[in-house]
mmCIF file of C-alpha atoms in Angstrom:
data_model
loop_
_atom_site.group_PDB
_atom_site.id
_atom_site.type_symbol
_atom_site.label_atom_id
_atom_site.label_comp_id
_atom_site.label_asym_id
_atom_site.label_seq_id
_atom_site.Cartn_x
_atom_site.Cartn_y
_atom_site.Cartn_z
ATOM 1 C CA MET A 224 0.026 0.153 0.024
ATOM 2 C CA ARG A 225 1.097 3.332 -0.553
ATOM 3 C CA VAL A 226 0.529 5.682 2.218
ATOM 4 C CA ILE A 227 1.327 9.421 2.651
ATOM 5 C CA VAL A 228 1.743 11.127 6.179
ATOM 6 C CA GLY A 229 1.161 14.913 6.958
ATOM 7 C CA VAL A 230 3.608 16.117 9.446
ATOM 8 C CA ASN A 231 3.546 19.993 10.782
ATOM 9 C CA GLY A 232 6.440 19.245 13.173
ATOM 10 C CA SER A 233 4.008 19.481 16.029
ATOM 11 C CA GLU A 234 4.709 17.193 19.326
ATOM 12 C CA SER A 235 1.508 15.092 17.922
ATOM 13 C CA ALA A 236 2.543 15.266 14.484
ATOM 14 C CA MET A 237 6.171 13.714 15.244
ATOM 15 C CA ALA A 238 4.707 11.072 17.174
ATOM 16 C CA ALA A 239 2.166 10.290 14.555
ATOM 17 C CA LEU A 240 5.261 10.076 12.103
ATOM 18 C CA VAL A 241 6.871 7.499 14.401
ATOM 19 C CA ALA A 242 3.937 5.441 14.498
ATOM 20 C CA ALA A 243 3.378 5.638 10.842
ATOM 21 C CA THR A 244 6.770 4.505 10.012
ATOM 22 C CA GLU A 245 6.816 1.781 12.490
ATOM 23 C CA ARG A 246 3.442 0.527 10.737
ATOM 24 C CA ALA A 247 5.040 0.860 7.220
ATOM 25 C CA ARG A 248 7.734 -1.058 8.212
ATOM 26 C CA ALA A 249 6.163 -3.938 9.816
ATOM 27 C CA VAL A 250 3.497 -4.130 7.088
ATOM 28 C CA ASP A 251 6.025 -3.270 4.218
ATOM 29 C CA ASP A 252 4.022 -0.234 2.945
ATOM 30 C CA ASP A 253 5.381 2.702 0.683
ATOM 31 C CA LEU A 254 5.541 5.543 2.775
ATOM 32 C CA THR A 255 5.778 9.354 1.758
ATOM 33 C CA VAL A 256 6.133 12.106 4.233
ATOM 34 C CA ALA A 257 4.531 15.491 3.285
ATOM 35 C CA VAL A 258 5.643 18.138 5.643
ATOM 36 C CA TYR A 259 4.181 21.625 6.223
ATOM 37 C CA GLY A 260 4.386 24.692 8.512
ATOM 38 C CA GLY A 261 2.566 24.728 11.554
ATOM 39 C CA PRO A 262 3.753 26.156 14.785
ATOM 40 C CA ASP A 263 7.122 26.386 13.025
ATOM 41 C CA PRO A 264 8.028 27.107 9.669
ATOM 42 C CA VAL A 265 8.185 24.384 6.678
ATOM 43 C CA ASP A 266 12.241 24.555 6.444
ATOM 44 C CA VAL A 267 12.368 23.781 10.442
ATOM 45 C CA VAL A 268 9.785 20.955 9.989
ATOM 46 C CA GLU A 269 11.626 19.394 7.151
ATOM 47 C CA THR A 270 14.891 19.526 8.903
ATOM 48 C CA ARG A 271 13.213 17.669 11.833
ATOM 49 C CA VAL A 272 11.597 15.461 9.813
ATOM 50 C CA ARG A 273 14.642 14.437 7.852
ATOM 51 C CA ASP A 274 16.586 13.948 11.275
ATOM 52 C CA ARG A 275 13.770 11.777 12.575
ATOM 53 C CA LEU A 276 13.713 9.846 9.952
ATOM 54 C CA SER A 277 17.195 9.249 9.614
ATOM 55 C CA THR A 278 17.419 8.547 13.441
ATOM 56 C CA LEU A 279 14.878 5.894 12.714
ATOM 57 C CA ASP A 280 16.846 4.403 9.924
ATOM 58 C CA ILE A 281 13.988 4.982 7.575
ATOM 59 C CA ASP A 282 14.368 6.007 3.969
ATOM 60 C CA ALA A 283 11.675 7.603 2.742
ATOM 61 C CA PRO A 284 10.934 10.722 0.486
ATOM 62 C CA VAL A 285 9.846 13.880 2.164
ATOM 63 C CA GLU A 286 7.934 16.592 0.151
ATOM 64 C CA ARG A 287 7.010 20.256 1.039
ATOM 65 C CA LEU A 288 3.468 21.317 1.061
ATOM 66 C CA GLU A 289 3.943 25.153 0.582
ATOM 67 C CA GLY A 290 0.589 27.016 0.732
ATOM 68 C CA HIS A 291 -2.825 25.493 1.984
ATOM 69 C CA PRO A 292 -1.462 22.214 3.515
ATOM 70 C CA GLY A 293 -4.876 20.567 3.609
ATOM 71 C CA GLY A 294 -5.808 21.312 0.027
ATOM 72 C CA LEU A 295 -2.353 20.271 -1.304
ATOM 73 C CA LEU A 296 -2.252 17.261 0.646
ATOM 74 C CA VAL A 297 -5.654 15.894 -0.732
ATOM 75 C CA GLU A 298 -4.493 16.837 -4.311
ATOM 76 C CA ARG A 299 -1.105 15.164 -3.573
ATOM 77 C CA ALA A 300 -2.791 12.015 -2.438
ATOM 78 C CA GLU A 301 -5.200 11.624 -5.396
ATOM 79 C CA GLN A 302 -2.456 12.483 -8.090
ATOM 80 C CA GLY A 303 0.162 10.546 -6.615
ATOM 81 C CA GLY A 304 -2.265 7.390 -6.434
ATOM 82 C CA PHE A 305 -1.773 7.168 -2.732
ATOM 83 C CA ASP A 306 -4.166 4.392 -0.876
ATOM 84 C CA ARG A 307 -4.036 6.178 2.467
ATOM 85 C CA ILE A 308 -3.443 9.721 4.184
ATOM 86 C CA ILE A 309 -2.256 9.603 7.684
ATOM 87 C CA LEU A 310 -2.499 12.365 9.825
ATOM 88 C CA PRO A 311 -2.148 13.137 13.832
ATOM 89 C CA GLY A 312 -5.311 12.779 15.353
ATOM 90 C CA GLY A 313 -5.614 16.088 17.099
ATOM 91 C CA THR A 314 -4.587 18.088 20.107
ATOM 92 C CA ARG A 315 -6.410 18.137 23.639
ATOM 93 C CA SER A 316 -7.720 21.061 25.129
ATOM 94 C CA PRO A 317 -6.905 22.044 28.831
ATOM 95 C CA LEU A 318 -10.039 20.388 29.776
ATOM 96 C CA GLY A 319 -8.944 17.247 27.859
ATOM 97 C CA LYS A 320 -11.315 17.417 24.726
ATOM 98 C CA ILE A 321 -9.816 16.673 21.523
ATOM 99 C CA GLN A 322 -9.504 19.503 18.940
ATOM 100 C CA PHE A 323 -8.642 18.987 15.150
ATOM 101 C CA ASP A 324 -6.833 21.656 13.573
ATOM 102 C CA SER A 325 -7.862 23.054 10.207
ATOM 103 C CA THR A 326 -5.833 20.839 8.058
ATOM 104 C CA VAL A 327 -7.175 17.577 9.622
ATOM 105 C CA GLU A 328 -10.723 18.838 9.246
ATOM 106 C CA PHE A 329 -10.145 20.161 5.704
ATOM 107 C CA VAL A 330 -8.537 16.407 4.865
ATOM 108 C CA LEU A 331 -11.305 14.289 6.322
ATOM 109 C CA LEU A 332 -13.942 16.232 4.385
ATOM 110 C CA ASN A 333 -12.246 16.394 1.594
ATOM 111 C CA ALA A 334 -10.357 13.197 1.044
ATOM 112 C CA GLN A 335 -11.118 10.564 -1.559
ATOM 113 C CA THR A 336 -8.776 8.184 -0.025
ATOM 114 C CA ALA A 337 -8.848 6.504 3.456
ATOM 115 C CA VAL A 338 -7.939 8.627 6.004
ATOM 116 C CA THR A 339 -6.227 7.571 9.361
ATOM 117 C CA LEU A 340 -5.799 9.527 12.560
ATOM 118 C CA ILE A 341 -3.132 8.479 14.958
ATOM 119 C CA ARG A 342 -4.040 9.097 18.678
ATOM 120 C CA MET B 179 -4.672 30.793 20.522
ATOM 121 C CA THR B 180 -6.616 33.967 20.212
ATOM 122 C CA ARG B 181 -10.368 33.933 20.836
ATOM 123 C CA THR B 182 -12.769 36.891 19.974
ATOM 124 C CA TYR B 183 -14.730 37.834 23.527
ATOM 125 C CA PRO B 184 -17.826 39.742 23.836
ATOM 126 C CA GLU B 185 -17.396 43.295 24.475
ATOM 127 C CA GLU B 186 -20.242 43.297 27.057
ATOM 128 C CA ALA B 187 -19.876 41.586 30.315
ATOM 129 C CA VAL B 188 -22.552 39.549 31.284
ATOM 130 C CA SER B 189 -23.615 39.879 35.149
ATOM 131 C CA GLY B 190 -26.212 38.857 37.571
ATOM 132 C CA PHE B 191 -25.686 35.031 38.063
ATOM 133 C CA PRO B 192 -26.514 33.404 41.185
ATOM 134 C CA GLN B 193 -24.122 32.308 43.708
ATOM 135 C CA PRO B 194 -23.600 28.721 45.189
ATOM 136 C CA THR B 195 -24.546 27.023 47.413
ATOM 137 C CA ARG B 196 -28.117 26.908 46.265
ATOM 138 C CA GLU B 197 -30.959 24.257 46.234
ATOM 139 C CA VAL B 198 -33.417 24.435 43.307
ATOM 140 C CA THR B 199 -36.520 22.250 42.286
ATOM 141 C CA ASP B 200 -36.066 20.836 38.795
ATOM 142 C CA SER B 201 -39.044 20.370 36.554
ATOM 143 C CA GLU B 202 -39.504 16.960 37.718
ATOM 144 C CA GLY B 203 -39.943 18.080 41.342
ATOM 145 C CA ARG B 204 -36.721 16.803 42.570
ATOM 146 C CA THR B 205 -34.678 18.983 45.174
ATOM 147 C CA ILE B 206 -31.114 19.608 43.637
ATOM 148 C CA LEU B 207 -28.067 20.794 45.474
ATOM 149 C CA LEU B 208 -25.500 22.912 43.743
ATOM 150 C CA CYS B 209 -22.749 23.116 45.760
ATOM 151 C CA CYS B 210 -19.777 20.796 47.137
ATOM 152 C CA PRO B 211 -16.833 21.344 44.589
ATOM 153 C CA ASN B 212 -14.665 18.763 46.102
ATOM 154 C CA GLU B 213 -16.195 15.317 46.180
ATOM 155 C CA SER B 214 -14.069 13.345 43.809
ATOM 156 C CA GLU B 215 -15.545 9.875 44.518
ATOM 157 C CA ARG B 216 -19.288 10.848 43.836
ATOM 158 C CA LEU B 217 -17.877 12.369 40.755
ATOM 159 C CA VAL B 218 -16.162 8.961 39.766
ATOM 160 C CA GLU B 219 -19.401 7.235 40.027
ATOM 161 C CA MET B 220 -21.242 9.473 37.992
ATOM 162 C CA TYR B 221 -18.987 9.281 35.186
ATOM 163 C CA LEU B 222 -19.020 5.571 35.298
ATOM 164 C CA ALA B 223 -22.530 5.839 35.106
ATOM 165 C CA PHE B 224 -22.343 8.271 31.939
ATOM 166 C CA ASP B 225 -24.206 7.644 28.412
ATOM 167 C CA PRO B 226 -21.349 6.922 25.954
ATOM 168 C CA ALA B 227 -23.689 8.812 23.758
ATOM 169 C CA ASP B 228 -23.422 11.939 25.644
ATOM 170 C CA ARG B 229 -19.868 12.028 25.491
ATOM 171 C CA ALA B 230 -18.187 15.282 23.701
ATOM 172 C CA GLN B 231 -14.806 15.203 21.901
ATOM 173 C CA GLY B 232 -13.432 12.432 23.970
ATOM 174 C CA ILE B 233 -14.548 13.388 27.612
ATOM 175 C CA PRO B 234 -15.313 12.387 29.827
ATOM 176 C CA PRO B 235 -13.167 9.411 29.464
ATOM 177 C CA VAL B 236 -14.416 5.574 29.250
ATOM 178 C CA GLU B 237 -12.005 3.466 31.689
ATOM 179 C CA GLU B 238 -12.368 4.255 35.516
ATOM 180 C CA SER B 239 -8.420 4.783 35.729
ATOM 181 C CA THR B 240 -8.527 7.213 33.137
ATOM 182 C CA ILE B 241 -11.713 9.074 34.314
ATOM 183 C CA ARG B 242 -9.633 9.141 37.832
ATOM 184 C CA GLU B 243 -6.719 10.644 36.038
ATOM 185 C CA TRP B 244 -8.794 12.981 34.034
ATOM 186 C CA LEU B 245 -10.721 14.168 37.369
ATOM 187 C CA ASP B 246 -7.152 14.740 39.188
ATOM 188 C CA ARG B 247 -6.249 17.076 36.288
ATOM 189 C CA ILE B 248 -9.277 19.095 36.207
ATOM 190 C CA THR B 249 -10.046 19.350 39.896
ATOM 191 C CA GLY B 250 -6.350 20.694 40.686
ATOM 192 C CA PRO B 251 -5.072 24.198 40.667
ATOM 193 C CA ASP B 252 -6.325 26.439 38.369
ATOM 194 C CA THR B 253 -9.742 24.950 38.296
ATOM 195 C CA LEU B 254 -13.018 25.590 39.541
ATOM 196 C CA ASN B 255 -15.685 22.868 39.991
ATOM 197 C CA LEU B 256 -19.369 22.929 41.255
ATOM 198 C CA VAL B 257 -21.672 19.856 41.242
ATOM 199 C CA ALA B 258 -25.395 19.286 41.116
ATOM 200 C CA ARG B 259 -26.507 16.876 43.645
ATOM 201 C CA HIS B 260 -29.619 14.815 44.044
ATOM 202 C CA GLY B 261 -29.736 13.101 47.656
ATOM 203 C CA ASP B 262 -26.373 11.329 47.815
ATOM 204 C CA ARG B 263 -25.816 11.356 44.048
ATOM 205 C CA THR B 264 -23.848 13.735 42.195
ATOM 206 C CA VAL B 265 -25.863 14.092 38.786
ATOM 207 C CA GLY B 266 -24.215 17.142 37.092
ATOM 208 C CA HIS B 267 -20.980 18.793 37.156
ATOM 209 C CA VAL B 268 -19.694 22.113 35.775
ATOM 210 C CA VAL B 269 -15.682 22.598 35.536
ATOM 211 C CA PHE B 270 -13.599 25.412 34.614
ATOM 212 C CA VAL B 271 -9.894 25.201 33.628
ATOM 213 C CA GLY B 272 -7.410 27.543 32.586
ATOM 214 C CA ASP B 273 -5.075 30.631 33.422
ATOM 215 C CA THR B 274 -5.991 33.725 31.704
ATOM 216 C CA GLU B 275 -9.044 32.403 30.061
ATOM 217 C CA TYR B 276 -10.896 29.584 31.190
ATOM 218 C CA GLU B 277 -12.504 26.594 29.454
ATOM 219 C CA LEU B 278 -15.943 25.385 30.530
ATOM 220 C CA ALA B 279 -17.370 21.919 30.315
ATOM 221 C CA ILE B 280 -20.787 20.792 31.720
ATOM 222 C CA PHE B 281 -22.012 17.202 31.932
ATOM 223 C CA VAL B 282 -25.537 16.236 33.422
ATOM 224 C CA LEU B 283 -26.224 12.509 33.946
ATOM 225 C CA GLN B 284 -29.049 11.331 31.503
ATOM 226 C CA ALA B 285 -31.758 10.838 33.952
ATOM 227 C CA TYR B 286 -31.424 14.295 35.140
ATOM 228 C CA GLN B 287 -31.281 16.039 31.291
ATOM 229 C CA ASN B 288 -34.173 18.474 30.234
ATOM 230 C CA ALA B 289 -35.235 19.156 33.604
ATOM 231 C CA GLY B 290 -33.475 22.589 34.027
ATOM 232 C CA ILE B 291 -30.535 21.265 35.906
ATOM 233 C CA GLY B 292 -28.103 22.216 33.628
ATOM 234 C CA THR B 293 -29.104 25.528 33.229
ATOM 235 C CA ALA B 294 -29.449 26.059 37.036
ATOM 236 C CA LEU B 295 -25.745 24.805 37.365
ATOM 237 C CA LEU B 296 -24.293 26.383 34.520
ATOM 238 C CA ARG B 297 -25.622 29.969 35.962
ATOM 239 C CA THR B 298 -24.585 29.303 39.390
ATOM 240 C CA ALA B 299 -21.236 28.165 38.377
ATOM 241 C CA LEU B 300 -20.768 31.181 36.330
ATOM 242 C CA GLY B 301 -21.772 33.041 39.503
ATOM 243 C CA ALA B 302 -19.297 31.400 41.349
ATOM 244 C CA ALA B 303 -16.568 32.070 38.371
ATOM 245 C CA ALA B 304 -17.080 35.536 38.196
ATOM 246 C CA ALA B 305 -16.731 35.855 42.277
ATOM 247 C CA THR B 306 -13.229 34.362 41.806
ATOM 248 C CA GLY B 307 -12.253 36.847 39.436
ATOM 249 C CA ILE B 308 -12.668 34.851 36.321
ATOM 250 C CA GLU B 309 -13.611 37.093 33.447
ATOM 251 C CA ARG B 310 -13.069 35.369 30.251
ATOM 252 C CA VAL B 311 -14.670 31.963 29.688
ATOM 253 C CA TRP B 312 -14.580 29.694 26.502
ATOM 254 C CA LEU B 313 -15.896 26.333 25.381
ATOM 255 C CA SER B 314 -16.132 24.199 22.429
ATOM 256 C CA VAL B 315 -19.404 22.351 21.313
ATOM 257 C CA GLU B 316 -19.925 20.021 18.419
ATOM 258 C CA ARG B 317 -21.816 21.857 15.532
ATOM 259 C CA TRP B 318 -24.873 19.779 15.545
ATOM 260 C CA ASN B 319 -25.331 19.668 19.626
ATOM 261 C CA ASN B 320 -28.206 22.226 19.032
ATOM 262 C CA ALA B 321 -29.658 21.708 22.746
ATOM 263 C CA ALA B 322 -26.227 22.307 24.237
ATOM 264 C CA ILE B 323 -25.643 25.388 21.871
ATOM 265 C CA ALA B 324 -28.994 26.788 22.724
ATOM 266 C CA LEU B 325 -28.259 26.746 26.587
ATOM 267 C CA TYR B 326 -25.171 28.261 26.083
ATOM 268 C CA ARG B 327 -26.713 31.144 24.238
ATOM 269 C CA ARG B 328 -29.362 31.625 26.803
ATOM 270 C CA VAL B 329 -26.736 32.581 29.449
ATOM 271 C CA GLY B 330 -24.739 34.886 27.282
ATOM 272 C CA PHE B 331 -22.340 32.917 25.163
ATOM 273 C CA GLU B 332 -21.659 33.970 21.447
ATOM 274 C CA ALA B 333 -20.237 32.119 18.823
ATOM 275 C CA ALA B 334 -16.429 32.817 18.553
ATOM 276 C CA ASP B 335 -14.558 33.300 15.255
ATOM 277 C CA THR B 336 -12.066 30.211 15.588
ATOM 278 C CA PRO B 337 -10.810 27.717 12.560
ATOM 279 C CA GLU B 338 -11.902 24.594 14.946
ATOM 280 C CA PHE B 339 -13.502 21.571 13.907
ATOM 281 C CA GLY B 340 -15.949 22.059 16.798
ATOM 282 C CA MET B 341 -17.845 25.237 17.409
ATOM 283 C CA GLU B 342 -16.320 27.884 19.978
ATOM 284 C CA MET B 343 -18.431 29.918 21.956
ATOM 285 C CA THR B 344 -17.188 32.716 24.414
ATOM 286 C CA LEU B 345 -18.614 34.939 27.200
ATOM 287 C CA ARG B 346 -17.137 38.007 29.438
ATOM 288 C CA LEU B 347 -18.070 37.680 32.896
ATOM 289 C CA ASP B 348 -18.442 40.798 35.033
ATOM 290 C CA VAL B 349 -16.180 40.489 37.955
ATOM 291 C CA THR B 350 -16.853 43.832 39.304
ATOM 292 C CA GLU B 351 -19.951 42.917 41.208
#
């Protein structure tokens, strides 16, 4: 299966990246990482992701999404023939409520492929 | 995160401890912030369909961890009690702005308890100097949104998946 994981550099996104790489390795999926800016600029996110992948000894292509990350991720998944999009499954409010950022919301509503949220 | 708050502060909320009679004729006491065992029992009895955005948790151990966190420092809690049983709970968590959540046990819903509990909790919050209160609510939860509007919450301009509402309390009373 070809999977694309979206990462914005946040703590939950980096945790999702690690989980996605472990899963991809276990089932021999073909993994692509799409990085986009969030709390940090896309350059910083890309460096952080490449460092982490090299620590994990994973050789996966890293692509940058510059502009509207949700829209670009949906488009890339369709045009690139991906079977699944993987995203971090939201953050928690002070009270513990799950909150989705606008990228997760956009992808959930617009993706034609399966979407997996990692929690 | 920057949230917009109404310019006008809302005042006139009652203070705990209060006793109210619900529309079923039950006597409900709005009181008693620190009764964690009764709160655990309430959340163990909670209907899964009334869960909102992942809270309350399901397992007893996670319910306890969650309650420890939301009844600690920088929180304000108020419960509705029917006899020995805790049937409703309001909690505020925050520092400069406070997130609010309210839960009422299914058998006690639609009887006016939520409104009385929420209004009294806002009175207690204003009295402790809490000025900005926000909450998130699922867009399809019309009953909850109507309740929040009734006490003065307004929809906030946020890009969240759920809808956010905010309220400014008058802390000068």
